[in-house]
mmCIF file of C-alpha atoms in Angstrom:
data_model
loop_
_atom_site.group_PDB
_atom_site.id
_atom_site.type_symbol
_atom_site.label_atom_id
_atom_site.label_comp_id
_atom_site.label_asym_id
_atom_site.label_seq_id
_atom_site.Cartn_x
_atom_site.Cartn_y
_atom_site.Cartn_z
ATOM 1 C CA UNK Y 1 0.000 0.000 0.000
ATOM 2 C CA UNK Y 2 1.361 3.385 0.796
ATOM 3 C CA UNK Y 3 3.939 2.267 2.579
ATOM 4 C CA UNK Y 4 6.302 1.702 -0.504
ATOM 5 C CA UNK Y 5 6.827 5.398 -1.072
ATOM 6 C CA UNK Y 6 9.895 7.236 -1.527
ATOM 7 C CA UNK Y 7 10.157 10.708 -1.157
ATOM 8 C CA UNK Y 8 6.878 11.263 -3.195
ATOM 9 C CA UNK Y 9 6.970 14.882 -4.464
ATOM 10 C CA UNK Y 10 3.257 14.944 -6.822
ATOM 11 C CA UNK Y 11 -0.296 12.901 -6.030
ATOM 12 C CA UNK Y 12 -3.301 13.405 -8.710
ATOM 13 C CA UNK Y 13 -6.904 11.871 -8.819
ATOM 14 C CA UNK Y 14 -8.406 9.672 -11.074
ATOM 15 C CA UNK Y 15 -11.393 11.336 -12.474
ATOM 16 C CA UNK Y 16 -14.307 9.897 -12.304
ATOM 17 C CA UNK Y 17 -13.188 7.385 -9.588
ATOM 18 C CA UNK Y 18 -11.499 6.634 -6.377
ATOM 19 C CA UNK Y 19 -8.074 6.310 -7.737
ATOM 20 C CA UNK Y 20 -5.235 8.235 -6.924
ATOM 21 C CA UNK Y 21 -1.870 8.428 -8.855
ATOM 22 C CA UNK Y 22 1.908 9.269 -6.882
ATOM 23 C CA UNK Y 23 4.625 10.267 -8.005
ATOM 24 C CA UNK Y 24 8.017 9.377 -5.974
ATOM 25 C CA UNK Y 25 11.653 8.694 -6.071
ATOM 26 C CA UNK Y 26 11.599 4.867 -6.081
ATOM 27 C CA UNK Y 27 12.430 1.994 -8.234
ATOM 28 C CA UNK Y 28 9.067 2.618 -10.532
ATOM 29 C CA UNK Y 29 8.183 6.287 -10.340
ATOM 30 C CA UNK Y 30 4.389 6.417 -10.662
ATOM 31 C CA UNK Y 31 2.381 4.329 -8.442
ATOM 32 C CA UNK Y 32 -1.539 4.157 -9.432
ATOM 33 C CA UNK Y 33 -3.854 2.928 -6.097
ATOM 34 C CA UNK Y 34 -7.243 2.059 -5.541
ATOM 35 C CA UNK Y 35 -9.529 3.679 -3.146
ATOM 36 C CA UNK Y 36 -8.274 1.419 -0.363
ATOM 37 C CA UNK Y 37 -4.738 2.111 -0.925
ATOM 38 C CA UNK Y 38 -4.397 -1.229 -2.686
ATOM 39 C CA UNK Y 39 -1.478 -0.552 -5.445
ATOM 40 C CA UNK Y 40 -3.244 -1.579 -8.670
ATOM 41 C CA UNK Y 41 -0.067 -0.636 -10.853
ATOM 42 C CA UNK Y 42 3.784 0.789 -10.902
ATOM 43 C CA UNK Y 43 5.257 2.319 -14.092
ATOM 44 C CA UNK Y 44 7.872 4.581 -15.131
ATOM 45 C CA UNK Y 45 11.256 2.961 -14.341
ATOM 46 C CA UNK Y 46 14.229 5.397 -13.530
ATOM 47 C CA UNK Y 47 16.960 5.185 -16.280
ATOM 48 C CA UNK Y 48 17.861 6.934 -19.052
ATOM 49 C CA UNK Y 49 15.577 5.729 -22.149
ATOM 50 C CA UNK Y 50 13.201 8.430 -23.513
ATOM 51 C CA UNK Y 51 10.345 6.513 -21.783
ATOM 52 C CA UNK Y 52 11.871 6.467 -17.798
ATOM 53 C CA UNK Y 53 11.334 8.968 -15.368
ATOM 54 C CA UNK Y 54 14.901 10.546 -14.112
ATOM 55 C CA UNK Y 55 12.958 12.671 -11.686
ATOM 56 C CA UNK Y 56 9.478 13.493 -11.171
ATOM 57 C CA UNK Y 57 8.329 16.514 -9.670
ATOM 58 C CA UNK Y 58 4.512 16.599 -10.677
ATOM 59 C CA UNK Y 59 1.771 14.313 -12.033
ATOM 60 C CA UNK Y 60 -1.816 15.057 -13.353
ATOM 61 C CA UNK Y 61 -4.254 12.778 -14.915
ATOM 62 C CA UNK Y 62 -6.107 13.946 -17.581
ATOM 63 C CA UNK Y 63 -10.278 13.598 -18.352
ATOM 64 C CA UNK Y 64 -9.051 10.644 -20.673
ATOM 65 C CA UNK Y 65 -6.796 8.889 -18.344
ATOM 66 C CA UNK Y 66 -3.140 9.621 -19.511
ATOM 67 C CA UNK Y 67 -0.851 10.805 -16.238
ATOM 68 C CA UNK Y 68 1.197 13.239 -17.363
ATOM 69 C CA UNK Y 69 4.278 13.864 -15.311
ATOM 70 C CA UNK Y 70 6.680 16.834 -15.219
ATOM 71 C CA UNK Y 71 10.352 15.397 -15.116
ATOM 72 C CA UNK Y 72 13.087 17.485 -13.775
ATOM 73 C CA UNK Y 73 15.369 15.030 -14.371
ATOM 74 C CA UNK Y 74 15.585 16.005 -18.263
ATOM 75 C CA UNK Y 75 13.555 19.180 -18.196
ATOM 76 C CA UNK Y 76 10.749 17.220 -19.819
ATOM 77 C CA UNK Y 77 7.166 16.421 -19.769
ATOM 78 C CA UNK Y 78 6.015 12.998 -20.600
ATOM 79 C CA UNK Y 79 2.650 11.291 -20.666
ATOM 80 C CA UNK Y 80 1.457 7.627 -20.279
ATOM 81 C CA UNK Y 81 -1.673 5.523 -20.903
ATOM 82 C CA UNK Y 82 -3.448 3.707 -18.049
ATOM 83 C CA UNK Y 83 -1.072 0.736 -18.306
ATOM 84 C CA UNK Y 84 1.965 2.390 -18.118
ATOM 85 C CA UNK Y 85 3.112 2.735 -21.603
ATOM 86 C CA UNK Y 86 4.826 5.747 -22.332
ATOM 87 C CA UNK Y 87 2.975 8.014 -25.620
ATOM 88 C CA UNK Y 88 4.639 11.252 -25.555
ATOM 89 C CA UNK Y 89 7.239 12.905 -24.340
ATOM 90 C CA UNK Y 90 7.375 17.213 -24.706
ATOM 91 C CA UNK Y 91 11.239 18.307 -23.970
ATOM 92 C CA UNK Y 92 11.421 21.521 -26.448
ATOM 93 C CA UNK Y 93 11.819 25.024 -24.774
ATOM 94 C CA UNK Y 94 11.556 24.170 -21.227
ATOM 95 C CA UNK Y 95 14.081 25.007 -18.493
ATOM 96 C CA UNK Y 96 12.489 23.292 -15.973
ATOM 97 C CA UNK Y 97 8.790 22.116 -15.951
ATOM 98 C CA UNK Y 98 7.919 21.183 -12.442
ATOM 99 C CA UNK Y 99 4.025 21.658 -11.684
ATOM 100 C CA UNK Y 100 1.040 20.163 -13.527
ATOM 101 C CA UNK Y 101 -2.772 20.001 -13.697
ATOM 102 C CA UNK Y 102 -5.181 18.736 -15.898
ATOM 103 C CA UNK Y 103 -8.439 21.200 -17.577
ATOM 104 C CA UNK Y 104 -11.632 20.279 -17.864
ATOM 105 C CA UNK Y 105 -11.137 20.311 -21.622
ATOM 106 C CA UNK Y 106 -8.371 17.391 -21.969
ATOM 107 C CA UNK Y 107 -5.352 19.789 -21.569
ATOM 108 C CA UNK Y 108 -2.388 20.558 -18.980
ATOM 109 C CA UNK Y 109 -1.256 24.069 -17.124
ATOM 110 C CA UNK Y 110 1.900 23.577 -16.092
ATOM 111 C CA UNK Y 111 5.058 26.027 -14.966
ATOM 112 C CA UNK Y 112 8.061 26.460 -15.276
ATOM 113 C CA UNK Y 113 9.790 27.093 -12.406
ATOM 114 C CA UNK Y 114 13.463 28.202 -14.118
ATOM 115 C CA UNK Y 115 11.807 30.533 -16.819
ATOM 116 C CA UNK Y 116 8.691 31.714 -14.540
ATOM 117 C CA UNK Y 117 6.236 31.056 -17.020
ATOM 118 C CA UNK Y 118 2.965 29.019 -17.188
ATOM 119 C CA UNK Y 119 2.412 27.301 -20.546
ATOM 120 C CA UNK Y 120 -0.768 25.337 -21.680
ATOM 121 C CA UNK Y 121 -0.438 21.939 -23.449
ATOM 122 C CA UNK Y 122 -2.984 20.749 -25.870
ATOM 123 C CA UNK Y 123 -1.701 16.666 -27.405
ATOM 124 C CA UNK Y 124 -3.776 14.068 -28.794
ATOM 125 C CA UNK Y 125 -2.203 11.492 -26.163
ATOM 126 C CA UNK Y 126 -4.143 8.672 -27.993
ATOM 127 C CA UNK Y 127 -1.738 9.260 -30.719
ATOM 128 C CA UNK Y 128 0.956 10.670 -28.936
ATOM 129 C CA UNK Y 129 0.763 13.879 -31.146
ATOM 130 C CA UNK Y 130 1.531 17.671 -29.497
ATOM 131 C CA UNK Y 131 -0.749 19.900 -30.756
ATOM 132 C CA UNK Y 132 0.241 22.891 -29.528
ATOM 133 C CA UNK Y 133 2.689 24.022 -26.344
ATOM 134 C CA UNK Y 134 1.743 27.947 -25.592
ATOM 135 C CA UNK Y 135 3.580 30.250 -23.188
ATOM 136 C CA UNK Y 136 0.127 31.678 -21.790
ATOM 137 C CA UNK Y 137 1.943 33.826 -18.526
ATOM 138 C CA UNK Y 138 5.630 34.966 -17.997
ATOM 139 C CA UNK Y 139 7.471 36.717 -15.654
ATOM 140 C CA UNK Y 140 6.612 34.621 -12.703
ATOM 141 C CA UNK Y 141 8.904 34.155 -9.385
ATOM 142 C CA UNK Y 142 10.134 30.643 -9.479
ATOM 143 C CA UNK Y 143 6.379 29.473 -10.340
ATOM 144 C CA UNK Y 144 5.983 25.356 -9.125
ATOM 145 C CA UNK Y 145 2.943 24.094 -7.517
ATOM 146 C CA UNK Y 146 -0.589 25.080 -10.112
ATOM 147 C CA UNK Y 147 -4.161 23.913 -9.550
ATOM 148 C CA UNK Y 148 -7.115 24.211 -12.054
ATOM 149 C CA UNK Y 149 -10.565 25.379 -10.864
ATOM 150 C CA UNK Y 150 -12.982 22.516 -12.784
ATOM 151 C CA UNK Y 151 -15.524 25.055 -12.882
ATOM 152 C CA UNK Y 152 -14.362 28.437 -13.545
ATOM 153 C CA UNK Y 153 -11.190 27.408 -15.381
ATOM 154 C CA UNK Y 154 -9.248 29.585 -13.006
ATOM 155 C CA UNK Y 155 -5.589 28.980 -12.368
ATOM 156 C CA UNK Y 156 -3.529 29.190 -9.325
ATOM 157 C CA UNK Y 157 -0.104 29.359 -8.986
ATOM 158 C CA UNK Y 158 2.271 29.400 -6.156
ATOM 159 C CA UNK Y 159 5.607 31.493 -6.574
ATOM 160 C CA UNK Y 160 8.759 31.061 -4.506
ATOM 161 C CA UNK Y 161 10.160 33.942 -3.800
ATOM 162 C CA UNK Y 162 14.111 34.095 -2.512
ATOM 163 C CA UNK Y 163 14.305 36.336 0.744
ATOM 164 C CA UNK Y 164 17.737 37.844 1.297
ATOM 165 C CA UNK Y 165 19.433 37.142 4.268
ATOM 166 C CA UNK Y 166 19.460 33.224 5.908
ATOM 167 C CA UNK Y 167 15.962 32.359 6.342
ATOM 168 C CA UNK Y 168 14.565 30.010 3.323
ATOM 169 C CA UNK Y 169 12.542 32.488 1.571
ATOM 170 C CA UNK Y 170 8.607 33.023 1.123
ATOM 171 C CA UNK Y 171 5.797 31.535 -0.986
ATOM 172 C CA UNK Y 172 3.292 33.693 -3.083
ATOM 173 C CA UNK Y 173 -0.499 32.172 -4.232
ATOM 174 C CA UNK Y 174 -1.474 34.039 -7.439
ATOM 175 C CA UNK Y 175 -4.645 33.371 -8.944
ATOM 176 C CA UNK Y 176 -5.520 33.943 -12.893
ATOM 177 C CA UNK Y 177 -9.218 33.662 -14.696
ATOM 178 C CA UNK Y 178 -9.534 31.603 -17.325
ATOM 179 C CA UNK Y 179 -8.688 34.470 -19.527
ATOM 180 C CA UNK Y 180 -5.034 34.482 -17.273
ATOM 181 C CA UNK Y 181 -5.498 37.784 -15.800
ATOM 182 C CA UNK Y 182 -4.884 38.360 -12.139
ATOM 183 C CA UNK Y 183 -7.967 38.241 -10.331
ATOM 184 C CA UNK Y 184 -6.306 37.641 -6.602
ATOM 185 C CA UNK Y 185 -2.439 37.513 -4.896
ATOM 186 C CA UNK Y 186 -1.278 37.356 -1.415
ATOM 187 C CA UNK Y 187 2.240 36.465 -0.078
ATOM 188 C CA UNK Y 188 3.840 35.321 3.451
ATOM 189 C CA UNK Y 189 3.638 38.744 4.641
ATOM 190 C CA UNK Y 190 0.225 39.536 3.541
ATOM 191 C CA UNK Y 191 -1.156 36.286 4.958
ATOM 192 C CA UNK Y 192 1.212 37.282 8.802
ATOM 193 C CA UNK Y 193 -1.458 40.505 8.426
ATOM 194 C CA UNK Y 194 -4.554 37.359 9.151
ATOM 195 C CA UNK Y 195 -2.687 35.087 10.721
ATOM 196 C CA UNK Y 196 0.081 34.565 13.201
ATOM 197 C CA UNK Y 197 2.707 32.612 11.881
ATOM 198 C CA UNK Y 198 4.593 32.483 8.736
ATOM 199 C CA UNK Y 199 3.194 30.242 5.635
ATOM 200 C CA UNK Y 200 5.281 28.685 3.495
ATOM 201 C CA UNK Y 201 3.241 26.982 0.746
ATOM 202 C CA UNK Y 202 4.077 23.919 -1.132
ATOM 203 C CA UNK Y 203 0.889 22.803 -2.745
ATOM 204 C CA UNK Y 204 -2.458 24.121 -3.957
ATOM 205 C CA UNK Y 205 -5.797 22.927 -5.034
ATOM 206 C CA UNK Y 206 -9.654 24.159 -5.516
ATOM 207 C CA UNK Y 207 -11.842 22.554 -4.046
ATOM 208 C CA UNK Y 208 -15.553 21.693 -5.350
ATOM 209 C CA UNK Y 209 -16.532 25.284 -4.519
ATOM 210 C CA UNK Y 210 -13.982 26.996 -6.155
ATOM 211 C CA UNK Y 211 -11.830 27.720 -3.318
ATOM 212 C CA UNK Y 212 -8.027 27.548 -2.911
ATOM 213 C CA UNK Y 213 -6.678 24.826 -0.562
ATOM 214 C CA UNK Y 214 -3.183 25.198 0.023
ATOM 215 C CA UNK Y 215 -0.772 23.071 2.410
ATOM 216 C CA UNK Y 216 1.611 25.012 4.490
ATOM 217 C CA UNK Y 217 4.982 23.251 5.516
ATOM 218 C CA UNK Y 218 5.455 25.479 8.705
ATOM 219 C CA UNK Y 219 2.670 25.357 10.478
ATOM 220 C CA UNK Y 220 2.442 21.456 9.342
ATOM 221 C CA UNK Y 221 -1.319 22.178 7.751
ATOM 222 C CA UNK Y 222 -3.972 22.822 5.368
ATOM 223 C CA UNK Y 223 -5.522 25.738 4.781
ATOM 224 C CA UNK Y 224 -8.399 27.445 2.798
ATOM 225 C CA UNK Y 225 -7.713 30.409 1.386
ATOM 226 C CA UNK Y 226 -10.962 31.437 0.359
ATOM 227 C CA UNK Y 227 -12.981 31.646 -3.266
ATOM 228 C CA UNK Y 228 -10.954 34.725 -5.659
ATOM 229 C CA UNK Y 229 -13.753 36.871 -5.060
ATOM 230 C CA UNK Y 230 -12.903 36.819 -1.047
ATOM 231 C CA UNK Y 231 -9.377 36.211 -1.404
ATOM 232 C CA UNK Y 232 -7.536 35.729 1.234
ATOM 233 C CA UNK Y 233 -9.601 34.471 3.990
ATOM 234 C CA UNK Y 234 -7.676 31.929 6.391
ATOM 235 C CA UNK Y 235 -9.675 28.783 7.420
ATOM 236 C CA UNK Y 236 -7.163 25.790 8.790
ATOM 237 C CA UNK Y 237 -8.690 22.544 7.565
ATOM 238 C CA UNK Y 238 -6.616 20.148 9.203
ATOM 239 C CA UNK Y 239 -3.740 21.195 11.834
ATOM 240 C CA UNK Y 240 -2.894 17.873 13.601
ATOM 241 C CA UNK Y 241 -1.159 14.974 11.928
ATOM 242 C CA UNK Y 242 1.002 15.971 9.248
ATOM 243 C CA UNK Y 243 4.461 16.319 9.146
ATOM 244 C CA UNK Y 244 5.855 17.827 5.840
ATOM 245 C CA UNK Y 245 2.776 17.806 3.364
ATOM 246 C CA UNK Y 246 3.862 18.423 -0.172
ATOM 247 C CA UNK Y 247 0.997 17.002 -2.402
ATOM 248 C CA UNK Y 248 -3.015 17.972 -2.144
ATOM 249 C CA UNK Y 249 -5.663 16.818 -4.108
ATOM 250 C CA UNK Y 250 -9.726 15.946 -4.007
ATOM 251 C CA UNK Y 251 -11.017 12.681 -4.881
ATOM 252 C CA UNK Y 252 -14.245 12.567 -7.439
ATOM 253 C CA UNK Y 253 -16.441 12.129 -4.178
ATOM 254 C CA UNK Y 254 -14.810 15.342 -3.016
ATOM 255 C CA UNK Y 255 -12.104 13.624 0.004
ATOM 256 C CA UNK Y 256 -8.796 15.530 0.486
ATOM 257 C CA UNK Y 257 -5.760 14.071 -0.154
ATOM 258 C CA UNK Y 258 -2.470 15.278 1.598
ATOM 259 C CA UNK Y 259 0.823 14.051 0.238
ATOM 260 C CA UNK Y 260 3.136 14.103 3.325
ATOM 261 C CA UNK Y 261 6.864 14.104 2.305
ATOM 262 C CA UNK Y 262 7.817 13.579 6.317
ATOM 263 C CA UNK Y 263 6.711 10.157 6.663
ATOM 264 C CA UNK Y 264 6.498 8.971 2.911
ATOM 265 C CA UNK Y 265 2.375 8.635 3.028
ATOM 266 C CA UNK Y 266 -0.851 9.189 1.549
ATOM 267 C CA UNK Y 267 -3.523 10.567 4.026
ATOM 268 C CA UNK Y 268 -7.146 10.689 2.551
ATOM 269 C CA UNK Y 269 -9.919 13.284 4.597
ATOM 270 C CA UNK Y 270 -13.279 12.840 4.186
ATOM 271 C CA UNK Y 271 -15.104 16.228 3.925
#
């Protein structure tokens, strides 16, 4: 079950069912369970042919079933069917793809952290064909973690921004329409003004509502953030029991998953 996770850096949901897919730094990259935790299938061996994972930092499944994982390992992103086969993998132009998420519509948001841009994806993955790869945002801080609102279509984005002096910096949410312009921002500092301690975010999500879930690696939680329109309010959804949480996603009947990097597990919330 769980248990056989390395250093897992990216989880996803199936749609449409209980499934969830992790990505992590083992033997076979991407682990697909079942609703119980059961591991229904491993792919995505670490090596060096064009269809192994060298590092994965992200993973999305899209509304036809091919994960599509962001490797850092060779600055590329590559997609697989349900059993594991690789169909495509995108390497032009990017310095270093790291987050992912899937539209409503079939195709992927993901940034790039190096260049601070977003870019949208559009591939027939049944063929493994690329339609089209389009910078849609640039000039981003260190962009990594993005969620897609399955509603709206609105994007957010979390920036890491370098502080100077020791301390390891500060995280900024950003949120875009579906047209990409800024609708809502707020930063460590601007979040201090609500609440008392510092947030450092590592990974975002919306929720069935449209609002932004974020987990914060400080304080050890989750946190709602609030619908754009109300942006930020500050709502801790779960405070106890989490160690260095790194992933966050919702299951089609609407539980939150936590990735914890601390202690190598999945934890699933019911709402």
């Amino acid at each position: 079950g769980w248990g056989s996770l390395v250093n897992p850096t990216g989880v996803a949901a199936w749609p449409g069912s209980g499934r969830l897919v992790v990505a992590h730094d083992g033997k076979k990259r991407i682990h697909v369970f079942g609703p119980s935790g059961f591991c229904l299938r491993r792919f995505g061996e670490r090596g060096e042919a064009s269809n192994d994972i060298k590092y994965p930092l992200d993973v999305t499944v899209t509304s036809d079933g091919h994960v599509v994982v962001t490797d850092g390992g060779d600055c590329s992103v590559k997609a697989f069917d349900f059993e594991g086969r690789g169909v495509l993998a995108v390497r032009e132009g990017f310095c270093l793809p790291w987050g992912l998420d899937a539209t409503p519509e079939g195709e992927v948001i993901l940034t790039d952290s190096e260049a601070g841009a977003l870019y949208r994806l559009a591939a027939d993955f049944q063929r493994g064909e690329l339609k089209k790869c389009q910078r849609i945002r640039a000039r981003l801080v260190s962009p990594r973690a993005v969620a897609v609102c399955q509603t709206s279509g609105a994007v957010v984005v979390i920036e890491h921004l370098k502080d100077r002096g020791p301390s390891k910096g500060s995280t900024r949410v950003k949120i875009f329409s579906a047209e990409m312009d800024l609708i809502g921002q707020t930063d460590s500092f601007g979040l201090n003004l609500v609440f008392p301690s510092r947030i450092y975010a590592t990974a975002v999500a919306f929720d069935k509502e449209g609002r932004v879930i974020v987990t914060d690696v400080c304080s050890q939680a989750v946190i709602c953030l609030g619908k754009p329109e109300e942006f930020p309010i500050f709502n801790p959804l779960i405070s106890h029991g989490l160690s260095y949480p790194v992933g966050l996603t919702y299951t089609a009947n609407n539980s939150l998953v936590v990735l914890d990097g601390g202690d190598h597990s999945v934890k699933v919330y019911s709402s």
